[in-house]
Short mmCIF file of C-alpha atoms in Angstrom, two decimals:
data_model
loop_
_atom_site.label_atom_id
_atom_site.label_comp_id
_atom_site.label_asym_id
_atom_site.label_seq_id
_atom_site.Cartn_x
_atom_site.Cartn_y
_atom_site.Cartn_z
CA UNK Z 176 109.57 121.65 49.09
CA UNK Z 177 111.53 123.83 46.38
CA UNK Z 178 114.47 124.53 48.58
CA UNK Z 179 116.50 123.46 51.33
CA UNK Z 180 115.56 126.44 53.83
CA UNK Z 181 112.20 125.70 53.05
CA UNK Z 182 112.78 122.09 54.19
CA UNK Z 183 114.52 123.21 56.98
CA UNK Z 184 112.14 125.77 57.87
CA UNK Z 185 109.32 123.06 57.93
CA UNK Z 186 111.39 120.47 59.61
CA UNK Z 187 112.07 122.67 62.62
CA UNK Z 188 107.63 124.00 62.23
CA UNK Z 189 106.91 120.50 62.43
CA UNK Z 190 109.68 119.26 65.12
CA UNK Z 191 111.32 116.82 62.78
CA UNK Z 192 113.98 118.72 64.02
CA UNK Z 193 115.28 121.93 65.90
CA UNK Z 194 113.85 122.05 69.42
CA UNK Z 195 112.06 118.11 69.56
CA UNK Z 196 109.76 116.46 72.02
CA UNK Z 197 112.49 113.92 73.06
CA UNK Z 198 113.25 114.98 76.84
CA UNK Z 199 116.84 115.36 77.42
CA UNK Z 200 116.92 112.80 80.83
CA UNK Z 201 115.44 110.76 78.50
CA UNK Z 202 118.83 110.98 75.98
CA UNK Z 203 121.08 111.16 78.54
CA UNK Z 204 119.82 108.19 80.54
CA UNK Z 205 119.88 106.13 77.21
CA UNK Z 206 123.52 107.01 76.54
CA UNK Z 207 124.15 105.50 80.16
CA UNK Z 208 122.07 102.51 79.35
CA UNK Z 209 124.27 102.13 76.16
CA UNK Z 210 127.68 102.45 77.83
CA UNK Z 211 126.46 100.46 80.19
CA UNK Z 212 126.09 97.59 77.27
CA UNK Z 213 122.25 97.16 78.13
CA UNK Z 214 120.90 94.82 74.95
CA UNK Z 215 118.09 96.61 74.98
CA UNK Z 216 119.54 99.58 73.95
CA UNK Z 217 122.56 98.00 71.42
CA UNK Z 218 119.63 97.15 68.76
CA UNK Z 219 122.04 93.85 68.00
CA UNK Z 220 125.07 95.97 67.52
CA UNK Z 221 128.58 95.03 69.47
CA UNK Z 222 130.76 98.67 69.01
CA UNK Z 223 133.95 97.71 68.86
CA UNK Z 224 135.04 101.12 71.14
CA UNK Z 225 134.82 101.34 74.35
CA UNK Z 226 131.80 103.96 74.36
CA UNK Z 227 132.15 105.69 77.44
CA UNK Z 228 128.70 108.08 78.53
CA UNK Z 229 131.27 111.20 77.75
CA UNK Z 230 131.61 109.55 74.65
CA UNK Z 231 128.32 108.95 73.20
CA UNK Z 232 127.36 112.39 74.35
CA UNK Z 233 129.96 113.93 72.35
CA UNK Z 234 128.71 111.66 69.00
CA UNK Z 235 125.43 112.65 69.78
CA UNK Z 236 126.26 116.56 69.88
CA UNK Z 237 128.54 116.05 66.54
CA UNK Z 238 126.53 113.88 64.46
CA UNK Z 239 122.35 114.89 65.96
CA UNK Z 240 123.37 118.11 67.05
CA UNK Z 241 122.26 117.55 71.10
CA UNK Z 242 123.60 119.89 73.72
CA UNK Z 243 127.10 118.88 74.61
CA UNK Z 244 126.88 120.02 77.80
CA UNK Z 245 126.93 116.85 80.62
CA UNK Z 246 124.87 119.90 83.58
CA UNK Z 247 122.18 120.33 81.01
CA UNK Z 248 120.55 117.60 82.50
CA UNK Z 249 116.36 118.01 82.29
CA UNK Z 250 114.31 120.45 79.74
CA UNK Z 251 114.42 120.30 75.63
CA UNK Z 252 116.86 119.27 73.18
CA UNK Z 253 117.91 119.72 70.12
CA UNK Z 254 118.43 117.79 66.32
CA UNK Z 255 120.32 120.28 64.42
CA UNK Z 256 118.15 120.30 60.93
CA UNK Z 257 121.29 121.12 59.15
CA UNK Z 258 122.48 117.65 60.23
CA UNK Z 259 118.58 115.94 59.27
CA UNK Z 260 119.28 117.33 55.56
CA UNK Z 261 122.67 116.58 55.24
CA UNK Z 262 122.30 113.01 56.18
CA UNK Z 263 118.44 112.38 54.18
CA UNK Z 264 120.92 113.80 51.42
CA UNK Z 265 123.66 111.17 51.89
CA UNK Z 266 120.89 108.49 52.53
CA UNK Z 267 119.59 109.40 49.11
CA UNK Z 268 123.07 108.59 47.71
CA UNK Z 269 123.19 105.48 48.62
CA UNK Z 270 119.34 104.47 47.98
CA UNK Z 271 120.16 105.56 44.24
CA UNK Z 272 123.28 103.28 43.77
CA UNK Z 273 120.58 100.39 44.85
CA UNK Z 274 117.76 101.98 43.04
CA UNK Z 275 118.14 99.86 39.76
CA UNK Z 276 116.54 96.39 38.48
CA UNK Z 277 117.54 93.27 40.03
CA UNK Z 278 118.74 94.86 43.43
CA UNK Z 279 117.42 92.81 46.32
CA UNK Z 280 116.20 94.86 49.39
CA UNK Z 281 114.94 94.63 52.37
CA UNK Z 282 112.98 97.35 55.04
CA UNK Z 283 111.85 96.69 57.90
CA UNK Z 284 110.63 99.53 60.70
CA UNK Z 285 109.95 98.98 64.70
CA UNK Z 286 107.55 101.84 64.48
CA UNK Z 287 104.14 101.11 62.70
CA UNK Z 288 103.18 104.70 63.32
CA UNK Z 289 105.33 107.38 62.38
CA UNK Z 290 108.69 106.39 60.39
CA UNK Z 291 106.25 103.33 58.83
CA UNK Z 292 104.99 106.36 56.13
CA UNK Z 293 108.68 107.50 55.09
CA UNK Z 294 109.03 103.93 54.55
CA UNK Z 295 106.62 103.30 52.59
CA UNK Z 296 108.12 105.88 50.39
CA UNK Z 297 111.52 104.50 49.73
CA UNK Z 298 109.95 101.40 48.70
CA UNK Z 299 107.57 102.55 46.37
CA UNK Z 300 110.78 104.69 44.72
CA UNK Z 301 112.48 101.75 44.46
CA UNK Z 302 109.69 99.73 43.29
CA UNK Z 303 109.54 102.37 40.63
CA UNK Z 304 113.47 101.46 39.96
CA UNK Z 305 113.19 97.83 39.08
CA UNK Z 306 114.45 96.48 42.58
CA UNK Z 307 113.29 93.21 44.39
CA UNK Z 308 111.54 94.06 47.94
CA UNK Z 309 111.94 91.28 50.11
CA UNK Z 310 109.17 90.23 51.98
CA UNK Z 311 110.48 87.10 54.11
CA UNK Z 312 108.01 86.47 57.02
CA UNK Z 313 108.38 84.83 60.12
CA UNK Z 314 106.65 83.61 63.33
CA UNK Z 315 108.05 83.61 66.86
CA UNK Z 316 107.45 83.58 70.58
CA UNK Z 317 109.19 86.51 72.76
CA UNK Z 318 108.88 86.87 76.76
CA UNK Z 319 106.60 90.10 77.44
CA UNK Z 320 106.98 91.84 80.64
CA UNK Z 321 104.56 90.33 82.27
CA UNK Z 322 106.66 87.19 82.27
CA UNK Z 323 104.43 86.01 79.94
CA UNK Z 324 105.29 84.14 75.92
CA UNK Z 325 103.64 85.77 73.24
CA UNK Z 326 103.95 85.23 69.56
CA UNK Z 327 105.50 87.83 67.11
CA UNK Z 328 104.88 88.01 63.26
CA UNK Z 329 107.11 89.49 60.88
CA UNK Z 330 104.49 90.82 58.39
CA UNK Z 331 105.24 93.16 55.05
CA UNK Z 332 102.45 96.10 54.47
CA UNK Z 333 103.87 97.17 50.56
CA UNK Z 334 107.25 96.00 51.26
CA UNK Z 335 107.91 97.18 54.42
CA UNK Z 336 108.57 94.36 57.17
CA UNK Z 337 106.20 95.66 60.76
CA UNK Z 338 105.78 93.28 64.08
CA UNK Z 339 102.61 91.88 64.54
CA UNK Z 340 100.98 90.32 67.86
CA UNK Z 341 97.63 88.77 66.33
CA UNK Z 342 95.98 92.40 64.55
CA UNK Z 343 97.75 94.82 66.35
CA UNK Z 344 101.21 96.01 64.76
CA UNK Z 345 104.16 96.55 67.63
CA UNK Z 346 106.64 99.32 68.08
CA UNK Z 347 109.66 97.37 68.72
CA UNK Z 348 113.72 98.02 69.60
CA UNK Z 349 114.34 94.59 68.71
CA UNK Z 350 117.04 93.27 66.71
CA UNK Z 351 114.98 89.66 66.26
CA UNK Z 352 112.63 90.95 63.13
CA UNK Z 353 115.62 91.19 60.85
CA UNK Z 354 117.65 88.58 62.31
CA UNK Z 355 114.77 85.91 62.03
CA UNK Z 356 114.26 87.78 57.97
CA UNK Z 357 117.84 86.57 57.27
CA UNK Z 358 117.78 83.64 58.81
CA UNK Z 359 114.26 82.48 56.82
CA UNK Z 360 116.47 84.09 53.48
CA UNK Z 361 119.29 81.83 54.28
CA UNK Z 362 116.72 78.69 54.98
CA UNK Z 363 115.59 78.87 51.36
CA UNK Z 364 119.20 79.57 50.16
CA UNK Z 365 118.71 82.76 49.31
CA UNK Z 366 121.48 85.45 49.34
CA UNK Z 367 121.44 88.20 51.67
CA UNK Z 368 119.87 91.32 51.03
CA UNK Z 369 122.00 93.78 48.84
CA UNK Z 370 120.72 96.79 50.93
CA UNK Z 371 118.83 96.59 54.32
CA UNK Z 372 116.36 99.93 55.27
CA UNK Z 373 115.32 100.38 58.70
CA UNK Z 374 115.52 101.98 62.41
CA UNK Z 375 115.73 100.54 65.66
CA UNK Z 376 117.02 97.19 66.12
CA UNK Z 377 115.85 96.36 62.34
CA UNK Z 378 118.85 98.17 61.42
CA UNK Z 379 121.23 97.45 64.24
CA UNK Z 380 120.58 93.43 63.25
CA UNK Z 381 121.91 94.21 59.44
CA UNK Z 382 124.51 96.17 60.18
CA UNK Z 383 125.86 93.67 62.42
CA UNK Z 384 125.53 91.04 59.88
CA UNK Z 385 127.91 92.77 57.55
CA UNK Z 386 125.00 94.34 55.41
CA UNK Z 387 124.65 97.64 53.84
CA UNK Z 388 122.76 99.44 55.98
CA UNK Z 389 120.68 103.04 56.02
CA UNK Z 390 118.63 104.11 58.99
CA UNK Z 391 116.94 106.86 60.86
CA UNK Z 392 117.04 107.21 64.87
CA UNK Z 393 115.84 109.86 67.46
CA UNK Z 394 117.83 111.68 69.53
CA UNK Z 395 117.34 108.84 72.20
CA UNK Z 396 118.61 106.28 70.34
CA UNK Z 397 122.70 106.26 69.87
CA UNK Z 398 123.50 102.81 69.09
CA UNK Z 399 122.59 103.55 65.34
CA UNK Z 400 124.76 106.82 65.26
CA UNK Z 401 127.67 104.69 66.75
CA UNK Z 402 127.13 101.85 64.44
CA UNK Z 403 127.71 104.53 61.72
CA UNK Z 404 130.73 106.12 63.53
CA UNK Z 405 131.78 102.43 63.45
CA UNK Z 406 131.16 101.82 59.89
CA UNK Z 407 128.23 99.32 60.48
CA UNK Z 408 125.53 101.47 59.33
CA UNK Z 409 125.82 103.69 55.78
CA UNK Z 410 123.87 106.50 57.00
CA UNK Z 411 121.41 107.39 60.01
CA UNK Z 412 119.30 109.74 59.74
CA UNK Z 413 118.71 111.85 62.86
CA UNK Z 414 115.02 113.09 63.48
CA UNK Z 415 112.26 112.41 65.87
CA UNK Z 416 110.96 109.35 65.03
CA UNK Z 417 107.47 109.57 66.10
CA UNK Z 418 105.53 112.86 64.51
CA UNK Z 419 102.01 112.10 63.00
CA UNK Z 420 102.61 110.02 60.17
CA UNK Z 421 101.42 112.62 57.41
CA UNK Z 422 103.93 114.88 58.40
CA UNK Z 423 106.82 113.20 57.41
CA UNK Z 424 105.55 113.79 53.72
CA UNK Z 425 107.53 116.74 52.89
CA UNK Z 426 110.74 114.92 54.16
CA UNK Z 427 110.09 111.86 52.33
CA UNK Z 428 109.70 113.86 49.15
CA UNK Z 429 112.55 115.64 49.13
CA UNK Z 430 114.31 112.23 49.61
CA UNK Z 431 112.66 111.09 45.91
CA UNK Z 432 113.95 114.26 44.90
CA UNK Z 433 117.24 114.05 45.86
CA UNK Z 434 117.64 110.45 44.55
CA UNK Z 435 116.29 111.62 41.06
CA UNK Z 436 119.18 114.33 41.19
CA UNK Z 437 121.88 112.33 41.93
CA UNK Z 438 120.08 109.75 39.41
CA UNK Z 439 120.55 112.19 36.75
#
């Protein structure tokens, strides 16, 4: 992409942003479920605020660009692409004060299809930049819905940390992935990461440990975008997080881009 309104042109073609898939019951029944405190929807995070629904819906319209509106209750909604660039932009900042030799990192993604490719990206860029990817794997048993225990592996596909379940990799809200990673880094008396890269409860785990923190979330997901209100998370990025993986290629560039040109 040679321009911004090209970006933003394809981001909206695509439904990276503009007009996304993401039903709006389904955001405004997840803000509830967050003011509500539901774990399952805090992705390890403990906001300090109170967090009302009326609340989160007004983050949500300032910082994802969602309809503010409470009525507007069913149909399609919205991730203003302004707000996509502006933050990939800020989230390039920060990736190129890490991006240098020496700088330990860690990235870890609950969705093995999708976000897993822009991934993939930041850490071959900072690969490229001399920094240490962390790859600290980990075994352990979580209760399924079926009432049944089943193990969980913390596995790292070219530096990026995915949940396995024997061969199949898991889409996950967990915050467990990254707090078992820092838990195995502190076992073998190892600092903590100097940056942590991630969505979902991946990123809600660092942030709440007191770690530098960048992240992408949906629309539906507005524990991230209060962890950054908060000052637990860097940046999030807002987009939907769960386009075919190749289209997220044009995004991911521009984020190399913007990291060389705040590099130089």
């Amino acid at each position: 992409m040679s321009s911004r309104d090209e970006l933003a042109h394809y981001l909206v073609q695509t439904r990276i942003s503009g007009p996304v898939r993401t039903p709006r019951e389904h955001n405004l029944a997840n803000y509830r479920l967050l003011a509500d405190r539901d774990p399952d929807y805090l992705f390890g995070l403990d906001p300090e605020g109170k967090w009302e629904f009326a609340d989160i819906l007004a983050l949500m319209a300032h910082r994802v660009g969602v309809d503010p509106d409470p009525a507007y209750d069913s149909g399609e909604d919205t991730i203003a692409v302004e707000r996509t660039i502006e933050r990939l932009e800020a989230m390039a900042e920060v990736l190129r004060t890490f991006a240098r030799p020496g700088t330990r990192v860690l990235i870890a993604t609950g969705h093995p299809t999708g976000l897993l490719a822009v991934h993939l990206e930041i850490a071959q860029l900072l690969r490229e930049a001399g920094a240490i990817l962390l790859h600290p794997e980990t075994r352990w048993e979580e209760r399924e819905s079926s009432g049944r225990s089943r193990e969980r592996h913390l596995r790292f596909i070219r530096g990026v940390g995915v949940v396995a379940r024997g061969a199949n990799l898991l889409h996950t809200h967990s915050p467990e992935p990254v707090r078992r990673a820092l838990a195995v880094l502190e076992e073998n008396g190892e600092d903590v990461p100097d940056l942590v890269v991630g969505d979902h409860g991946c990123a809600g785990a660092a942030g709440a440990a007191g770690i530098p923190t960048v992240a992408f979330a949906d629309s539906n997901d507005p524990a991230l975008f209060v962890g950054e209100e908060e000052g637990l998370i860097r940046v999030c990025v807002p987009l939907d997080d769960n386009v075919a993986p190749h289209l997220y290629d044009p995004l991911s560039g521009w984020l190399r881009r913007c990291v060389a040109t705040t590099a130089g």
